[in-house]
PDB file of C-alpha atoms in Angstrom:
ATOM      1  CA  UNK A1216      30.426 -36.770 -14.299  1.00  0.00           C
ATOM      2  CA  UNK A1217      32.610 -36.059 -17.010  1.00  0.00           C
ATOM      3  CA  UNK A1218      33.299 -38.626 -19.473  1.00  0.00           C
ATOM      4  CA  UNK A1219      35.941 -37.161 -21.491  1.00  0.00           C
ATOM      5  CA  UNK A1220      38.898 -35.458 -20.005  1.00  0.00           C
ATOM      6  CA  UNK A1221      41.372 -33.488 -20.708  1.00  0.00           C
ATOM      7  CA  UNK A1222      43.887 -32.504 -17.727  1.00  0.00           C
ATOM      8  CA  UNK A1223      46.299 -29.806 -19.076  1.00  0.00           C
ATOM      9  CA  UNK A1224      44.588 -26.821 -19.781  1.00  0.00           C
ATOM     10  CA  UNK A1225      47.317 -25.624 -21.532  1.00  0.00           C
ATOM     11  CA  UNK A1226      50.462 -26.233 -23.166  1.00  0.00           C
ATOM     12  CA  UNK A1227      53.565 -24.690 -24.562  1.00  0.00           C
ATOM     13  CA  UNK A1228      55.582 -26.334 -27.137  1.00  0.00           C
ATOM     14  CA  UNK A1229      58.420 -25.012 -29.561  1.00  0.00           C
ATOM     15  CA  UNK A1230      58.064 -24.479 -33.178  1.00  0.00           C
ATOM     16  CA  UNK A1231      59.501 -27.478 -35.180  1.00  0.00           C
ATOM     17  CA  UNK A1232      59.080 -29.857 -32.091  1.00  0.00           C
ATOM     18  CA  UNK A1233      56.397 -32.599 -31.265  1.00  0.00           C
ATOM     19  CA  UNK A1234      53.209 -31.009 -29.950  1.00  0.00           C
ATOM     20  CA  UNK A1235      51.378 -33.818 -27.597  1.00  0.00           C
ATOM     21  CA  UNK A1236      48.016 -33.743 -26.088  1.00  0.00           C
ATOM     22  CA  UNK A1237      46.321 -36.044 -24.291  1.00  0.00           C
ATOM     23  CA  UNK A1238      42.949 -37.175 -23.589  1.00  0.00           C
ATOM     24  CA  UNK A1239      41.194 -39.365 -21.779  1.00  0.00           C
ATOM     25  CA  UNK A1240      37.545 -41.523 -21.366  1.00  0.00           C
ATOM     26  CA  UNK A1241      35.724 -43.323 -19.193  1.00  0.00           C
ATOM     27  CA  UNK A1242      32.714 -44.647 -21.346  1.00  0.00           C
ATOM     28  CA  UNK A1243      33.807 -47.879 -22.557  1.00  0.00           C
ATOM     29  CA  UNK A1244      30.979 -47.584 -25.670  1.00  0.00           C
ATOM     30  CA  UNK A1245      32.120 -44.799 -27.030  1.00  0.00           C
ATOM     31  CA  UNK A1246      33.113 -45.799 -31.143  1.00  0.00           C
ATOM     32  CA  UNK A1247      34.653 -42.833 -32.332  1.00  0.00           C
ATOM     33  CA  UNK A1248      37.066 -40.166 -31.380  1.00  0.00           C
ATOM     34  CA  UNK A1249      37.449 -36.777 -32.747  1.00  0.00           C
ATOM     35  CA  UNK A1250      39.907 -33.925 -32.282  1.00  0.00           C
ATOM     36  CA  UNK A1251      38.662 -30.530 -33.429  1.00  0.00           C
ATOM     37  CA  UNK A1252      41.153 -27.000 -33.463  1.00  0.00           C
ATOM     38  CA  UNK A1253      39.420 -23.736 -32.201  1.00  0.00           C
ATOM     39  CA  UNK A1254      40.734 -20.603 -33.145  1.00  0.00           C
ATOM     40  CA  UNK A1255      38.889 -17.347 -30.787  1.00  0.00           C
ATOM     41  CA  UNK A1256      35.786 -16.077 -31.887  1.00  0.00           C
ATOM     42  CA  UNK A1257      35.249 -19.109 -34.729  1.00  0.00           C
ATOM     43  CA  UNK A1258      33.444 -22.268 -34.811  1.00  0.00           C
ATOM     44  CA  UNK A1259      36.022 -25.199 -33.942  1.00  0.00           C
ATOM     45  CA  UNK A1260      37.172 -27.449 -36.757  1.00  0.00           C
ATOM     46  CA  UNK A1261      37.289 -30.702 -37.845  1.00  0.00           C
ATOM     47  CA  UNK A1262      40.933 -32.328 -37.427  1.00  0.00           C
ATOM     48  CA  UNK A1263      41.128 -36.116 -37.358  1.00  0.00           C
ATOM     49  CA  UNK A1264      39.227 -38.674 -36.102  1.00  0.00           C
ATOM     50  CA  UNK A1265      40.125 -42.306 -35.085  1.00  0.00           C
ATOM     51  CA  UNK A1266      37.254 -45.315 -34.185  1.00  0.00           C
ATOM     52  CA  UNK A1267      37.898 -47.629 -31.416  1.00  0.00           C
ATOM     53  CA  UNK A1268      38.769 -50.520 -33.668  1.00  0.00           C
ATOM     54  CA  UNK A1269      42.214 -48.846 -34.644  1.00  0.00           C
ATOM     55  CA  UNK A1270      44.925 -47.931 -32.661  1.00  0.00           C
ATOM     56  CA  UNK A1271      46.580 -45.262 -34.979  1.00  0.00           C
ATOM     57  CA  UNK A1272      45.326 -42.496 -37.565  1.00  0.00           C
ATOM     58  CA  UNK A1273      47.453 -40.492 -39.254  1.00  0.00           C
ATOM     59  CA  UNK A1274      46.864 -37.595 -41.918  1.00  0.00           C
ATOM     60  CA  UNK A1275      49.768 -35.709 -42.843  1.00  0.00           C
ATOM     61  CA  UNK A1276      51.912 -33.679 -39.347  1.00  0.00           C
ATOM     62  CA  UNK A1277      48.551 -35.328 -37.127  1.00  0.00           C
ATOM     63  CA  UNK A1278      48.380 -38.925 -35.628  1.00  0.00           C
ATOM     64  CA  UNK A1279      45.917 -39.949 -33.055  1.00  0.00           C
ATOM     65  CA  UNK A1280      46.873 -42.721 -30.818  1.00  0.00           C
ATOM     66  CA  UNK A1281      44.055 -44.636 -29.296  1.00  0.00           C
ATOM     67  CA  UNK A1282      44.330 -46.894 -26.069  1.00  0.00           C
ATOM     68  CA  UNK A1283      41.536 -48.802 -25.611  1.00  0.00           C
ATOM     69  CA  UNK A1284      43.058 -50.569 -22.197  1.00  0.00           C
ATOM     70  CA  UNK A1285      43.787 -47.167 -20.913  1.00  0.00           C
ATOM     71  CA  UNK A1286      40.924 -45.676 -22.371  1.00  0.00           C
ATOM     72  CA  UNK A1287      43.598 -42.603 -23.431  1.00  0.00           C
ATOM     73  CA  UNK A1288      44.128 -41.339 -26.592  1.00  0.00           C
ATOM     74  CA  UNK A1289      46.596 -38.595 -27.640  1.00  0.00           C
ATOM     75  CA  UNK A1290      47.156 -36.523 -30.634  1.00  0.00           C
ATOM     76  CA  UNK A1291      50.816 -35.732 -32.190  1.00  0.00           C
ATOM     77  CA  UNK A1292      51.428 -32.493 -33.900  1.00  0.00           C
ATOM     78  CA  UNK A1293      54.862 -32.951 -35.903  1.00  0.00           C
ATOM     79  CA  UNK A1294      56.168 -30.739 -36.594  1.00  0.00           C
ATOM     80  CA  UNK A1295      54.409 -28.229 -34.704  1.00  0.00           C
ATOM     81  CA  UNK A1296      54.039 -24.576 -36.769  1.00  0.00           C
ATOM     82  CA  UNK A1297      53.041 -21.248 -35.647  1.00  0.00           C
ATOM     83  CA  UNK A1298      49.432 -21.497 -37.332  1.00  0.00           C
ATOM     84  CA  UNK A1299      48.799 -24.603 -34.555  1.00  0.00           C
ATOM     85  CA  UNK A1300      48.231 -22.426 -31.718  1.00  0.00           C
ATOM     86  CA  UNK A1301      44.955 -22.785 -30.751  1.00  0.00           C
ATOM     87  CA  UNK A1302      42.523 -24.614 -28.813  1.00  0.00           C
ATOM     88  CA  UNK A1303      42.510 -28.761 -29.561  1.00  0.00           C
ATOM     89  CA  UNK A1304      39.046 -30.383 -27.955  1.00  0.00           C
ATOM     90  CA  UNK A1305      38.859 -33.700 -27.652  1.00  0.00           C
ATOM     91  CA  UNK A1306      35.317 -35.438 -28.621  1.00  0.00           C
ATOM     92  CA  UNK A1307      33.817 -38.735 -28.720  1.00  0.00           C
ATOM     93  CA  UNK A1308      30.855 -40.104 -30.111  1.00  0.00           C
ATOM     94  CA  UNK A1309      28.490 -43.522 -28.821  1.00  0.00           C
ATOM     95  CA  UNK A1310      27.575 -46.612 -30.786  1.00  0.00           C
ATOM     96  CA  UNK A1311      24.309 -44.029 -32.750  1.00  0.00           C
ATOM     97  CA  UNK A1312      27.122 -42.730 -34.444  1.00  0.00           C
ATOM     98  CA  UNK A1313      26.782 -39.302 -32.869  1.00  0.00           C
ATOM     99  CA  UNK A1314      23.090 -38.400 -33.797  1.00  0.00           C
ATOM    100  CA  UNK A1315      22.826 -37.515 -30.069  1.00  0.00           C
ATOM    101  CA  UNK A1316      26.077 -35.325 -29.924  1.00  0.00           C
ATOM    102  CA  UNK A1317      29.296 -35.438 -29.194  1.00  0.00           C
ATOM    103  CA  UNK A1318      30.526 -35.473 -25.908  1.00  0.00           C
ATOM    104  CA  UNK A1319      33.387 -32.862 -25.530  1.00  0.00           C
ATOM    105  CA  UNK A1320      36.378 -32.716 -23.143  1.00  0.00           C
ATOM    106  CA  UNK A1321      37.568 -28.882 -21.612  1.00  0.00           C
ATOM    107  CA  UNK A1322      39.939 -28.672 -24.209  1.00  0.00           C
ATOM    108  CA  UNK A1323      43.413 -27.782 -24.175  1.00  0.00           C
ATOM    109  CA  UNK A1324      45.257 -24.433 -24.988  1.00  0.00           C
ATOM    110  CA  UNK A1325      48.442 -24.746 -27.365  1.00  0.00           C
ATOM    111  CA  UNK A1326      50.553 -22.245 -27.555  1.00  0.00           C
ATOM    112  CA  UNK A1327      53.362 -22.551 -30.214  1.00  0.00           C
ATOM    113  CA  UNK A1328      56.839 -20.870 -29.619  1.00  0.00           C
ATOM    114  CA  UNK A1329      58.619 -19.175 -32.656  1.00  0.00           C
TER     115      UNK A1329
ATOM    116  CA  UNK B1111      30.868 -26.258 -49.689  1.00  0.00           C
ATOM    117  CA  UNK B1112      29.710 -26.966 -46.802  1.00  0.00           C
ATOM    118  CA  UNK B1113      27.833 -24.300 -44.675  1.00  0.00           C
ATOM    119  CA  UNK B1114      26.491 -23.720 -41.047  1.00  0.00           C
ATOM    120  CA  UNK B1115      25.498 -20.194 -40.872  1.00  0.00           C
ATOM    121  CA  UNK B1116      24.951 -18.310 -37.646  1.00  0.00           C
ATOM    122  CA  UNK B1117      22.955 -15.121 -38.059  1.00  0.00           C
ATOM    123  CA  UNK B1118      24.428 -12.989 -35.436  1.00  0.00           C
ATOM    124  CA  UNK B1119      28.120 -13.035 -34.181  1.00  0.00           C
ATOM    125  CA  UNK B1120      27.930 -10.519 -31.468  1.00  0.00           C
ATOM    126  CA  UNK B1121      24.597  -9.914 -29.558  1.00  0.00           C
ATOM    127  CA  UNK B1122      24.422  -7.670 -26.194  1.00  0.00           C
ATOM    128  CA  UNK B1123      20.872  -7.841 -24.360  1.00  0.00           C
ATOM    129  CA  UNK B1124      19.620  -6.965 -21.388  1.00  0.00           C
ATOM    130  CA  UNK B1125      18.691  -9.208 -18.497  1.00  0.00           C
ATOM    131  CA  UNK B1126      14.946 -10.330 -19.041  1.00  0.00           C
ATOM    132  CA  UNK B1127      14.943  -9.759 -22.582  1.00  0.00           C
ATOM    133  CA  UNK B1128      13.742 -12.576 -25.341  1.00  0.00           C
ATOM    134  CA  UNK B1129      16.893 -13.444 -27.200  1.00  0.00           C
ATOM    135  CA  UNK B1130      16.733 -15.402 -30.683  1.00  0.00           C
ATOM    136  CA  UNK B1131      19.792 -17.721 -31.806  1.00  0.00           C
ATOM    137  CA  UNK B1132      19.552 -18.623 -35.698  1.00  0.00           C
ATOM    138  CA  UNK B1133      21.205 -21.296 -37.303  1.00  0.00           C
ATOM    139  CA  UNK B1134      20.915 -22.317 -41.175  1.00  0.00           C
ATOM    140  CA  UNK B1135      22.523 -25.205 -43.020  1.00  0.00           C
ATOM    141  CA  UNK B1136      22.577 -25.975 -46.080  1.00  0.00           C
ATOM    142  CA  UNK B1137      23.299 -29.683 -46.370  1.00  0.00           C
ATOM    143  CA  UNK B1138      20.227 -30.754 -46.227  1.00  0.00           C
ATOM    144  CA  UNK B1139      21.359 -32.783 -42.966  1.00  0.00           C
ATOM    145  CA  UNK B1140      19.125 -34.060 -40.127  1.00  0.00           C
ATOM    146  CA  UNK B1141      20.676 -33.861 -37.043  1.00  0.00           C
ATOM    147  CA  UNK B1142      21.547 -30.584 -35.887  1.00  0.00           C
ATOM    148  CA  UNK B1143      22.868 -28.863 -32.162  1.00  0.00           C
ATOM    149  CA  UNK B1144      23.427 -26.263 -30.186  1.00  0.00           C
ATOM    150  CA  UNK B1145      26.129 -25.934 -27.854  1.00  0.00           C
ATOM    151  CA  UNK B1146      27.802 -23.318 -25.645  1.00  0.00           C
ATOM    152  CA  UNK B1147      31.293 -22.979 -25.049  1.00  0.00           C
ATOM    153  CA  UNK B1148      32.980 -21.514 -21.763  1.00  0.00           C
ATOM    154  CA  UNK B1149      36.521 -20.930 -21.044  1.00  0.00           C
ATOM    155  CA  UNK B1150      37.796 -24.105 -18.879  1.00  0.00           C
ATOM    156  CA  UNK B1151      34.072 -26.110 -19.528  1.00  0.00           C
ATOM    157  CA  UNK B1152      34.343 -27.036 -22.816  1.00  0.00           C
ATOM    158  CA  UNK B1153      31.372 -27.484 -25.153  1.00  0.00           C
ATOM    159  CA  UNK B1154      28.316 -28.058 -23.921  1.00  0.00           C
ATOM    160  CA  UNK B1155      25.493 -29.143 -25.446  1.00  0.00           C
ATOM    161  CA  UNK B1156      22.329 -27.577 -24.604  1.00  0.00           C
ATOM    162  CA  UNK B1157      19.566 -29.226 -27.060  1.00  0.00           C
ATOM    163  CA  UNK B1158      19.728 -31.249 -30.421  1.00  0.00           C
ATOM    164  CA  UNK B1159      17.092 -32.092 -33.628  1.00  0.00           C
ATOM    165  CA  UNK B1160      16.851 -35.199 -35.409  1.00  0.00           C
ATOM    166  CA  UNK B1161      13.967 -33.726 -37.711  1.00  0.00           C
ATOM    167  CA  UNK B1162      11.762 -30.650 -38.616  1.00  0.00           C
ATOM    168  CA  UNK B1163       9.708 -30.313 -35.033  1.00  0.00           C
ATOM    169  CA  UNK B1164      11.629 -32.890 -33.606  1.00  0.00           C
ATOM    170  CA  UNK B1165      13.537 -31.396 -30.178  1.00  0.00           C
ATOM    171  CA  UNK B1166      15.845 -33.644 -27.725  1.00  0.00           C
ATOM    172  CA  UNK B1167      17.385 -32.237 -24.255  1.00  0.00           C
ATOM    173  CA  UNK B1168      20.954 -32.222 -24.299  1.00  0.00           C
ATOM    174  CA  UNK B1169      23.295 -31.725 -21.105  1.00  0.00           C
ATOM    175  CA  UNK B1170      21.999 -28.202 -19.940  1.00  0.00           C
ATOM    176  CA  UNK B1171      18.730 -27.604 -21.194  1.00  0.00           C
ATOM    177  CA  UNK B1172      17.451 -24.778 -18.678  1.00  0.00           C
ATOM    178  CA  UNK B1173      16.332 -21.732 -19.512  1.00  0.00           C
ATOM    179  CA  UNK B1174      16.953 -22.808 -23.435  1.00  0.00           C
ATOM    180  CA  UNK B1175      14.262 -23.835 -26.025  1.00  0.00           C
ATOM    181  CA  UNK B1176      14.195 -24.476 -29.724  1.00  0.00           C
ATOM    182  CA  UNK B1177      12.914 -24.190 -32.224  1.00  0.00           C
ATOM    183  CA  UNK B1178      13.053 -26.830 -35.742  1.00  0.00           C
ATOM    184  CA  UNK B1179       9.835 -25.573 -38.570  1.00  0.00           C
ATOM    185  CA  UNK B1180      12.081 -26.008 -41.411  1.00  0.00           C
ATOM    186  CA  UNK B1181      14.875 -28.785 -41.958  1.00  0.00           C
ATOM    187  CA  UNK B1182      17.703 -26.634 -42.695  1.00  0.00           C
ATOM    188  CA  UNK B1183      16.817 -23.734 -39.616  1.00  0.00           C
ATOM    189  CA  UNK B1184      17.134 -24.718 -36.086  1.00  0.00           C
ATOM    190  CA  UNK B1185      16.513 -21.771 -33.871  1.00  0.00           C
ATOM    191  CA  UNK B1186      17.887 -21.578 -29.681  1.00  0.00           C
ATOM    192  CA  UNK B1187      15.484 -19.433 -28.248  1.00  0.00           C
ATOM    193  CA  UNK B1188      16.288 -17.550 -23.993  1.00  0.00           C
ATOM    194  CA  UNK B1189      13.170 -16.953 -23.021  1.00  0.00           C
ATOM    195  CA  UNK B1190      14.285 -14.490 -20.297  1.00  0.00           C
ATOM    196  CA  UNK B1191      18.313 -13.599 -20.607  1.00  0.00           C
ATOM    197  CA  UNK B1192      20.079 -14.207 -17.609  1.00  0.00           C
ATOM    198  CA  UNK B1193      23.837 -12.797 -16.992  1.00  0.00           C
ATOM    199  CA  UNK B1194      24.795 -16.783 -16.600  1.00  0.00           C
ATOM    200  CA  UNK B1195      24.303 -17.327 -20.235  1.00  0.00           C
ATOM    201  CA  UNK B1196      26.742 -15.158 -21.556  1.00  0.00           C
ATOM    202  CA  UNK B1197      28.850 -17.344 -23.633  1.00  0.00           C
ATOM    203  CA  UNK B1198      29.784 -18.268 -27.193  1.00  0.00           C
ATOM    204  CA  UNK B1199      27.161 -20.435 -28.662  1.00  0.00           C
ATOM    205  CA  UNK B1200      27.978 -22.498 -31.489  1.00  0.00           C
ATOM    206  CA  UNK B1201      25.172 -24.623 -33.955  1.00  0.00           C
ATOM    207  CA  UNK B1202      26.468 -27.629 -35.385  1.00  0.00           C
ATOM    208  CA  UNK B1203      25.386 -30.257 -37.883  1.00  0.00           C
ATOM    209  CA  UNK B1204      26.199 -33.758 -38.648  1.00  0.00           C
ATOM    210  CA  UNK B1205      28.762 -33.896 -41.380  1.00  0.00           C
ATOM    211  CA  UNK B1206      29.660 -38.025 -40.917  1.00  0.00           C
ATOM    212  CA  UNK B1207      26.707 -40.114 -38.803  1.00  0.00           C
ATOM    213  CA  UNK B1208      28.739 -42.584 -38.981  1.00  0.00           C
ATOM    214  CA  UNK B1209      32.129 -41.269 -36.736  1.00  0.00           C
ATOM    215  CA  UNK B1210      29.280 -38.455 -35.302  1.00  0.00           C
ATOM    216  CA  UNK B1211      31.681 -35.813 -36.960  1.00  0.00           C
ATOM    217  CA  UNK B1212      29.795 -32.393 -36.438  1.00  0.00           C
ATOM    218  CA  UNK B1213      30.604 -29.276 -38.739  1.00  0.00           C
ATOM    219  CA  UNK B1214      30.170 -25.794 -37.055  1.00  0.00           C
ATOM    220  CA  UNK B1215      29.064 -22.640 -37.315  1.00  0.00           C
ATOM    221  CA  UNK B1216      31.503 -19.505 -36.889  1.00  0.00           C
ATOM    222  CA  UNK B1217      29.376 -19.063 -33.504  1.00  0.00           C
ATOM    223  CA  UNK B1218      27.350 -15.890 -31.891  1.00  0.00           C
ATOM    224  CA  UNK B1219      29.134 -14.283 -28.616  1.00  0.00           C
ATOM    225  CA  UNK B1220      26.267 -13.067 -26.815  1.00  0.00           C
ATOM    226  CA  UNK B1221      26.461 -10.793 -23.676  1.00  0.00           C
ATOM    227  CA  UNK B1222      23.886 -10.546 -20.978  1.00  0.00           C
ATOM    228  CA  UNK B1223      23.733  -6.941 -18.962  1.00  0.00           C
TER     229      UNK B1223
END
């Protein structure tokens, strides 16, 4: 059963504009969410994280939105830039603070539009 | 900085064969992974380590098995390749226990004939 999800495989956004993706949970005790950035044939990358006390992270053109009600959180790209295109995975770790892994959703292909 | 370093990138074996997956950090961290990543499936984890000769299952533990002697090595081990586990495997350790942030290796593509 998968407790993280991510329905749009992929998605195609315009440089300059607001790149969106979305995620969403099912495991009410999960404490932390993570986006990481994958880039073919290298390890993914941190991005931002966000824990499920807080609503809203931001850190420079990224902002995570969490939820909790809707268990749904979404991450805002603005403005969105060539170097973005790549491969976003949304993660999220239980109340051990990840020591047994982080559980990953299919991820989400970005494709930015010059 | 910070370093997770996979000895291989690109392995091809043949079906049967023993294949050896090594992973050094040099954080001195406890926790480390190993996943496998497949296009539309996501990362996967297939075993973790919470200590030298410490091994826990993860989601898809068959035909996997590690290997932890040494704090900063943690070794995935196919005892007999199959053509199902070609993939990209990436070894991870724990950057941040307390948000369960994981820092990764670049990842070794192996291919099963």
């Amino acid at each position: 059963d998968q407790q993280v999800k991510q329905n749009s495989p992929s998605l195609s956004v315009q440089e300059g504009r607001i790149s969106i993706l979305n995620c969403d949970y099912t495991n009410s005790m999960f404490d932390y969410f993570l986006w990481y950035k994958k880039y073919p044939a290298e390890g993914p990358t941190f991005l931002i994280s966000i824990s499920s006390i807080k609503d809203k992270n931001e850190d420079g053109r990224f902002t995570v939105f969490l939820n909790k009600s809707a268990k749904h959180l979404s991450l805002h790209i603005v403005p969105s830039q060539p170097g973005d295109s790549a491969v976003y995975f949304c993660a999220a770790s239980g109340s051990g603070g990840g020591a047994d892994g982080l559980t990953f959703g299919k991820g989400t292909h970005l494709i930015i539009q010059p | 900085d910070v370093k997770v370093t996979q000895s291989s990138r690109y392995l091809v074996k043949r079906t049967g064969e023993k294949v050896f997956l090594e992973c050094v950090q040099d954080m001195d961290h406890e926790n480390m992974f190993w996943y496998r990543q497949d296009p539309g499936l996501g990362l996967r984890l297939i075993y973790f380590s919470y200590d030298v000769k410490m091994k826990e299952k993860g989601d898809i533990p068959e035909g996997y098995s590690v290997s932890r002697e040494k704090k900063e090595r943690f070794s995935l081990i196919l005892e007999s390749a199959s053509t199902n586990q070609t993939s990209m495997y990436l070894c991870a350790s724990i950057a941040a226990p307390n948000t369960g942030e994981l820092f990764f290796g670049e990842g070794s593509r192996l291919t099963v004939l």
